[in-house]
Short mmCIF file of C-alpha atoms in Angstrom, two decimals:
data_model
loop_
_atom_site.label_atom_id
_atom_site.label_comp_id
_atom_site.label_asym_id
_atom_site.label_seq_id
_atom_site.Cartn_x
_atom_site.Cartn_y
_atom_site.Cartn_z
CA UNK A 1073 136.86 128.77 65.63
CA UNK A 1074 133.13 128.56 65.18
CA UNK A 1075 131.78 127.00 62.00
CA UNK A 1076 131.27 129.15 59.04
CA UNK A 1077 127.72 129.74 57.98
CA UNK A 1078 125.94 127.11 55.88
CA UNK A 1079 125.76 129.17 52.80
CA UNK A 1080 126.72 132.75 51.89
CA UNK A 1081 124.23 135.80 51.26
CA UNK A 1082 120.70 135.13 50.95
CA UNK A 1083 119.24 132.04 49.16
CA UNK A 1084 115.43 131.28 48.50
CA UNK A 1085 113.33 129.22 50.91
CA UNK A 1086 109.83 127.88 50.27
CA UNK A 1087 107.02 128.57 52.47
CA UNK A 1088 105.59 124.96 52.98
CA UNK A 1089 102.85 126.03 55.68
CA UNK A 1090 101.89 128.66 58.33
CA UNK A 1091 100.20 127.83 61.47
CA UNK A 1092 99.06 130.20 64.52
CA UNK A 1093 100.64 129.28 67.86
CA UNK A 1094 98.79 131.72 70.05
CA UNK A 1095 96.73 134.79 69.48
CA UNK A 1096 99.55 136.73 68.75
CA UNK A 1097 102.41 134.09 67.48
CA UNK A 1098 102.43 132.52 64.14
CA UNK A 1099 104.84 129.88 62.88
CA UNK A 1100 106.25 129.77 59.06
CA UNK A 1101 107.64 126.47 57.73
CA UNK A 1102 110.46 126.84 55.18
CA UNK A 1103 112.09 124.21 52.97
CA UNK A 1104 114.59 123.87 50.10
CA UNK A 1105 112.57 124.72 46.87
CA UNK A 1106 114.03 121.51 45.26
CA UNK A 1107 112.88 119.31 48.32
CA UNK A 1108 116.62 118.61 49.45
CA UNK A 1109 117.12 118.81 53.23
CA UNK A 1110 118.29 122.20 54.44
CA UNK A 1111 121.62 122.51 56.44
CA UNK A 1112 120.89 121.69 60.03
CA UNK A 1113 120.74 124.59 62.57
CA UNK A 1114 121.99 124.67 66.06
CA UNK A 1115 119.19 124.76 68.73
CA UNK A 1116 118.83 128.22 69.42
CA UNK A 1117 119.75 129.74 66.56
CA UNK A 1118 117.97 132.30 64.20
CA UNK A 1119 117.56 133.02 60.52
CA UNK A 1120 117.66 136.44 58.95
CA UNK A 1121 114.97 137.03 56.35
CA UNK A 1122 114.97 139.64 53.44
CA UNK A 1123 111.30 140.41 53.10
CA UNK A 1124 110.09 142.16 49.91
CA UNK A 1125 107.26 144.37 51.21
CA UNK A 1126 106.41 146.27 47.95
CA UNK A 1127 107.70 146.72 44.53
CA UNK A 1128 109.05 150.26 45.49
CA UNK A 1129 109.56 149.73 49.43
CA UNK A 1130 113.19 148.75 50.14
CA UNK A 1131 113.33 145.24 51.60
CA UNK A 1132 113.21 144.72 55.20
CA UNK A 1133 115.61 142.81 57.05
CA UNK A 1134 114.36 140.77 60.13
CA UNK A 1135 115.82 138.14 62.38
CA UNK A 1136 113.56 135.38 63.97
CA UNK A 1137 114.50 132.45 66.07
CA UNK A 1138 114.37 128.92 64.88
CA UNK A 1139 111.64 126.96 66.77
CA UNK A 1140 111.52 123.61 65.33
CA UNK A 1141 113.54 120.38 65.82
CA UNK A 1142 117.36 120.78 64.69
CA UNK A 1143 118.07 118.46 62.02
CA UNK A 1144 114.46 118.12 60.75
CA UNK A 1145 115.48 118.83 56.98
CA UNK A 1146 113.24 122.00 57.29
CA UNK A 1147 113.21 125.21 59.30
CA UNK A 1148 110.36 126.79 61.23
CA UNK A 1149 110.47 130.29 62.73
CA UNK A 1150 107.93 131.64 64.89
CA UNK A 1151 107.14 135.27 64.89
CA UNK A 1152 105.20 137.37 67.16
CA UNK A 1153 102.99 140.22 65.56
CA UNK A 1154 104.04 143.67 67.26
CA UNK A 1155 101.81 146.59 67.17
CA UNK A 1156 103.97 148.86 65.29
CA UNK A 1157 106.38 145.95 63.46
CA UNK A 1158 106.35 146.24 59.88
CA UNK A 1159 108.22 142.65 59.30
CA UNK A 1160 105.85 140.79 61.82
CA UNK A 1161 102.77 142.56 60.30
CA UNK A 1162 104.07 141.42 56.86
CA UNK A 1163 104.69 137.70 57.86
CA UNK A 1164 101.20 137.57 59.54
CA UNK A 1165 99.49 138.99 56.64
CA UNK A 1166 101.19 138.54 53.68
CA UNK A 1167 103.20 135.15 53.97
CA UNK A 1168 101.39 131.98 52.94
CA UNK A 1169 102.15 128.51 51.71
CA UNK A 1170 103.72 128.40 48.36
CA UNK A 1171 105.57 131.88 49.04
CA UNK A 1172 109.20 132.04 48.44
CA UNK A 1173 111.29 133.89 51.03
CA UNK A 1174 115.14 135.17 51.02
CA UNK A 1175 116.92 133.95 53.93
CA UNK A 1176 120.58 133.87 55.31
CA UNK A 1177 122.00 130.86 56.82
CA UNK A 1178 121.36 130.08 60.43
CA UNK A 1179 123.45 132.22 62.81
CA UNK A 1180 123.80 132.79 66.61
CA UNK A 1181 125.70 131.78 69.60
CA UNK A 1182 122.94 131.29 72.00
CA UNK A 1183 122.81 127.53 71.66
CA UNK A 1184 122.29 124.61 73.71
CA UNK A 1185 125.85 123.27 74.95
CA UNK A 1186 126.40 119.48 75.13
CA UNK A 1187 127.01 117.82 78.55
CA UNK A 1188 125.23 116.12 81.41
CA UNK A 1189 124.49 119.08 83.88
CA UNK A 1190 120.67 119.83 84.51
CA UNK A 1191 119.21 122.36 81.96
CA UNK A 1192 116.93 125.51 82.83
CA UNK A 1193 115.02 126.62 79.85
CA UNK A 1194 113.48 129.68 81.03
CA UNK A 1195 111.35 132.21 78.64
CA UNK A 1196 108.56 134.73 78.64
CA UNK A 1197 106.10 135.27 75.68
CA UNK A 1198 107.72 134.56 72.34
CA UNK A 1199 111.01 134.08 74.07
CA UNK A 1200 110.11 130.44 74.14
CA UNK A 1201 110.97 130.20 70.37
CA UNK A 1202 114.78 129.46 70.70
CA UNK A 1203 114.56 127.33 73.82
CA UNK A 1204 111.77 125.23 72.56
CA UNK A 1205 114.19 124.20 69.74
CA UNK A 1206 116.85 123.42 72.65
CA UNK A 1207 113.66 121.25 74.15
CA UNK A 1208 113.42 119.70 70.80
CA UNK A 1209 117.08 118.64 70.72
CA UNK A 1210 116.95 117.09 74.02
CA UNK A 1211 113.94 115.45 73.44
CA UNK A 1212 115.23 113.88 70.22
CA UNK A 1213 118.10 112.25 71.73
CA UNK A 1214 115.84 111.07 74.90
CA UNK A 1215 118.25 113.07 77.15
CA UNK A 1216 118.61 111.94 80.78
CA UNK A 1217 119.58 115.57 81.70
CA UNK A 1218 117.34 116.98 84.42
CA UNK A 1219 115.55 119.38 82.34
CA UNK A 1220 113.08 122.28 83.39
CA UNK A 1221 110.60 124.23 81.39
CA UNK A 1222 109.88 127.69 82.90
CA UNK A 1223 107.76 130.00 81.26
CA UNK A 1224 105.77 133.23 81.92
CA UNK A 1225 102.89 134.19 79.76
CA UNK A 1226 99.65 136.42 80.16
CA UNK A 1227 97.24 133.58 79.88
CA UNK A 1228 96.42 130.56 77.87
CA UNK A 1229 95.33 132.30 74.53
CA UNK A 1230 98.78 134.12 74.73
CA UNK A 1231 100.81 131.18 75.45
CA UNK A 1232 102.60 129.61 72.38
CA UNK A 1233 103.51 126.06 72.24
CA UNK A 1234 101.82 124.74 75.36
CA UNK A 1235 101.02 121.42 74.06
CA UNK A 1236 104.01 120.90 71.89
CA UNK A 1237 106.36 121.75 75.12
CA UNK A 1238 104.27 119.24 77.19
CA UNK A 1239 104.70 116.49 74.61
CA UNK A 1240 108.49 117.07 74.42
CA UNK A 1241 108.98 117.00 78.14
CA UNK A 1242 107.04 113.74 78.41
CA UNK A 1243 109.64 112.26 76.17
CA UNK A 1244 112.51 112.91 78.74
CA UNK A 1245 113.30 110.86 81.63
CA UNK A 1246 113.58 113.93 83.83
CA UNK A 1247 111.37 116.63 82.74
CA UNK A 1248 109.82 119.35 84.90
CA UNK A 1249 107.78 122.23 83.94
CA UNK A 1250 106.25 125.51 85.72
CA UNK A 1251 103.85 127.99 83.86
CA UNK A 1252 103.05 131.42 85.29
CA UNK A 1253 100.19 133.48 84.07
CA UNK A 1254 99.99 137.23 84.87
CA UNK A 1255 96.51 137.45 83.81
CA UNK A 1256 94.73 134.17 83.57
CA UNK A 1257 91.74 133.98 81.31
CA UNK A 1258 88.14 132.90 82.56
CA UNK A 1259 88.53 129.53 81.23
CA UNK A 1260 91.94 129.06 82.38
CA UNK A 1261 92.29 126.31 84.81
CA UNK A 1262 95.12 126.32 87.68
CA UNK A 1263 96.82 122.97 87.65
CA UNK A 1264 95.95 122.27 84.07
CA UNK A 1265 96.87 125.25 82.09
CA UNK A 1266 99.07 127.05 84.47
CA UNK A 1267 100.81 126.47 88.08
CA UNK A 1268 101.22 129.97 89.50
CA UNK A 1269 99.16 133.26 89.01
CA UNK A 1270 101.66 136.05 88.49
CA UNK A 1271 105.02 136.48 87.03
CA UNK A 1272 107.98 134.06 86.99
CA UNK A 1273 109.69 135.65 90.00
CA UNK A 1274 112.39 135.32 92.28
CA UNK A 1275 109.97 134.02 95.13
CA UNK A 1276 108.60 131.31 92.41
CA UNK A 1277 112.20 130.23 91.52
CA UNK A 1278 113.03 130.00 95.15
CA UNK A 1279 109.98 127.83 95.72
CA UNK A 1280 110.91 125.54 92.81
CA UNK A 1281 114.52 125.19 93.93
CA UNK A 1282 116.13 124.06 90.54
CA UNK A 1283 119.45 122.34 90.95
CA UNK A 1284 122.30 124.88 91.71
CA UNK A 1285 124.54 122.97 89.10
CA UNK A 1286 122.05 123.80 86.22
CA UNK A 1287 122.92 125.46 83.11
CA UNK A 1288 120.33 128.32 82.30
CA UNK A 1289 119.20 129.35 78.98
CA UNK A 1290 116.94 132.51 78.95
CA UNK A 1291 115.12 134.46 76.41
CA UNK A 1292 112.42 137.10 76.76
CA UNK A 1293 112.00 141.13 77.44
CA UNK A 1294 114.91 142.77 78.80
CA UNK A 1295 113.30 143.53 82.13
CA UNK A 1296 112.40 139.93 82.70
CA UNK A 1297 115.88 138.58 82.04
CA UNK A 1298 117.47 141.19 84.14
CA UNK A 1299 115.21 140.26 87.05
CA UNK A 1300 115.35 136.36 86.42
CA UNK A 1301 119.24 136.60 85.96
CA UNK A 1302 119.52 138.35 89.45
CA UNK A 1303 117.27 135.83 90.91
CA UNK A 1304 119.51 132.92 89.62
CA UNK A 1305 122.56 134.52 90.77
CA UNK A 1306 121.23 135.07 94.15
CA UNK A 1307 120.41 131.21 94.35
CA UNK A 1308 124.16 130.42 93.03
CA UNK A 1309 123.10 129.46 89.51
CA UNK A 1310 125.92 131.40 87.49
CA UNK A 1311 125.91 129.65 84.14
CA UNK A 1312 123.20 131.68 82.51
CA UNK A 1313 122.94 132.28 78.80
CA UNK A 1314 120.80 135.02 77.49
CA UNK A 1315 119.31 136.03 74.08
CA UNK A 1316 118.48 139.64 73.54
CA UNK A 1317 115.88 140.65 70.64
CA UNK A 1318 117.31 143.21 68.47
CA UNK A 1319 121.00 144.74 68.61
CA UNK A 1320 123.42 143.57 71.06
CA UNK A 1321 124.52 146.28 73.76
CA UNK A 1322 127.36 148.64 72.62
CA UNK A 1323 130.98 148.12 73.85
CA UNK A 1324 132.85 151.37 73.68
CA UNK A 1325 135.96 151.46 76.00
CA UNK A 1326 137.12 154.98 77.20
CA UNK A 1327 133.62 156.42 76.58
CA UNK A 1328 131.08 157.37 78.97
CA UNK A 1329 127.84 155.51 78.49
CA UNK A 1330 125.04 157.48 76.75
CA UNK A 1331 121.34 156.76 76.73
CA UNK A 1332 120.59 154.74 73.53
CA UNK A 1333 119.02 156.24 70.63
CA UNK A 1334 117.10 154.53 67.76
CA UNK A 1335 119.41 153.98 64.70
CA UNK A 1336 118.66 156.48 61.94
CA UNK A 1337 120.42 157.80 58.64
CA UNK A 1338 123.76 159.72 59.25
CA UNK A 1339 123.84 163.16 59.07
CA UNK A 1340 124.50 165.39 56.00
CA UNK A 1341 123.94 164.52 52.41
CA UNK A 1342 123.53 160.76 51.69
CA UNK A 1343 126.50 159.04 50.20
CA UNK A 1344 126.58 157.54 46.55
CA UNK A 1345 128.21 154.13 47.41
CA UNK A 1346 127.01 150.59 48.26
CA UNK A 1347 124.04 150.07 50.40
CA UNK A 1348 124.88 148.99 53.87
CA UNK A 1349 122.21 147.34 55.86
CA UNK A 1350 122.20 146.99 59.65
CA UNK A 1351 119.97 143.78 59.86
CA UNK A 1352 119.40 144.07 63.86
CA UNK A 1353 118.77 147.57 63.61
CA UNK A 1354 116.52 147.44 60.73
CA UNK A 1355 118.60 150.42 58.84
CA UNK A 1356 119.79 150.31 55.24
CA UNK A 1357 121.98 153.64 54.19
CA UNK A 1358 124.36 154.35 51.24
CA UNK A 1359 127.95 154.28 51.95
CA UNK A 1360 129.93 157.53 51.72
CA UNK A 1361 133.69 157.94 50.96
CA UNK A 1362 133.83 160.25 54.09
CA UNK A 1363 133.83 157.36 56.34
CA UNK A 1364 137.15 155.59 57.13
CA UNK A 1365 135.30 152.20 58.07
CA UNK A 1366 132.06 150.73 58.37
CA UNK A 1367 132.56 151.33 62.23
CA UNK A 1368 132.47 154.87 61.62
CA UNK A 1369 129.31 154.49 59.58
CA UNK A 1370 127.43 152.68 62.17
CA UNK A 1371 128.45 155.21 64.93
CA UNK A 1372 127.14 157.85 62.87
CA UNK A 1373 124.07 156.00 62.59
CA UNK A 1374 123.84 155.33 66.23
CA UNK A 1375 123.82 151.42 65.50
CA UNK A 1376 125.13 149.63 68.75
CA UNK A 1377 128.62 148.44 68.10
CA UNK A 1378 131.34 146.85 69.93
CA UNK A 1379 135.23 147.71 69.55
CA UNK A 1380 138.32 148.09 71.24
CA UNK A 1381 141.68 148.82 69.27
CA UNK A 1382 140.06 149.98 66.08
CA UNK A 1383 143.05 148.77 64.14
CA UNK A 1384 142.32 145.17 63.35
CA UNK A 1385 144.10 143.81 66.30
CA UNK A 1386 141.68 142.80 69.03
CA UNK A 1387 138.62 141.27 66.99
CA UNK A 1388 136.21 142.89 69.41
CA UNK A 1389 134.29 144.47 66.55
CA UNK A 1390 134.20 141.04 64.51
CA UNK A 1391 130.61 140.87 62.90
CA UNK A 1392 128.70 138.33 61.10
CA UNK A 1393 128.67 139.21 57.42
CA UNK A 1394 125.30 138.19 56.00
CA UNK A 1395 125.73 139.26 52.53
CA UNK A 1396 128.33 140.99 50.54
CA UNK A 1397 132.37 141.58 50.64
CA UNK A 1398 134.57 144.07 52.36
CA UNK A 1399 137.92 145.21 51.73
CA UNK A 1400 140.54 146.38 54.43
CA UNK A 1401 142.53 149.37 55.16
CA UNK A 1402 144.69 148.81 57.17
CA UNK A 1403 144.84 144.98 57.16
CA UNK A 1404 143.97 143.21 60.09
CA UNK A 1405 146.73 141.23 61.95
CA UNK A 1406 144.63 138.12 61.67
CA UNK A 1407 141.82 137.52 59.30
CA UNK A 1408 138.40 136.98 60.95
CA UNK A 1409 136.36 133.91 60.91
CA UNK A 1410 134.77 132.94 57.45
CA UNK A 1411 131.58 134.67 56.95
CA UNK A 1412 132.68 137.52 59.32
CA UNK A 1413 134.17 140.86 59.18
CA UNK A 1414 136.22 143.34 61.22
CA UNK A 1415 134.16 146.55 61.00
CA UNK A 1416 136.84 148.79 62.60
CA UNK A 1417 139.16 148.73 59.36
CA UNK A 1418 136.95 147.62 56.71
CA UNK A 1419 134.92 149.05 53.78
CA UNK A 1420 132.07 147.58 51.76
CA UNK A 1421 133.21 146.50 48.18
CA UNK A 1422 129.22 146.25 47.14
CA UNK A 1423 126.07 146.11 48.89
CA UNK A 1424 126.16 144.25 52.13
CA UNK A 1425 124.40 143.30 55.31
CA UNK A 1426 125.97 143.26 58.61
CA UNK A 1427 124.50 141.35 61.66
CA UNK A 1428 124.21 144.79 63.58
#
């Protein structure tokens, strides 16, 4: 059973510094307001922030990967500014040292596993963020594991953590890196800034010939991960862990797959019950007694969900409960892990936030 979150709900964290990692990626350093060490995160986990963007606007819930060294006593998140991203725009333009942000405890199962096998840390763009935390963990222990840092970016101006990743790799007894630029800038120098012009492709991986017994950790755009996963599988590398931005894919047995739709408020008149927030989907709606379960509400909103039994038996629907409490009807056969809820048979007791 996984460990429960380090604290329930949201707590304030102090912004101690911000810095620009590339033209589009900025980092925010967070600490306990009283100066105590924050609970350590596992390398690869993320923080969910509750951003208060205005006096009358509802808070935004956004999840950002931790990019700093696990166990450092503080947290660092790194955020790419998206053209139409309200959360990332707020972080880039309104968050400064001295501010306070509300954060849920570190969560996520995309984490570096112990062992001695070679490690492939593969990323594109801001997808470098969680695997950089893994590189920090390996460097912090002077790991002897064969470690490969494989990254794809547009150019040097758009590559975050270039100097930091090189420094961390230098601390390892067996560190390798290969950087691909799809559109090198006029001042980008092959061999110094990057190794291959183009994307990190199957042919590039074949040339690099990474060890077949490696464990791969990969984060980036969906198309990049699909192509790279297929390339690794073709090479015989099958232990591949991936991190997906946003909601996880739905799992709905017995129902034909439908094209995904953006999450939206449910049809009909809004309910008058507690506020239910779907953190990954960026949606908050009031609960209505017409729904038998949180699962039914999520489905009405086209929030991607995972379920099988719908009666509290199989735990397929188990979801991180980031804030708030639930009641059950019917009662589940076995209780979920601490800090989680079975959405197929639960209802909100008050305002709550789900990791969906």
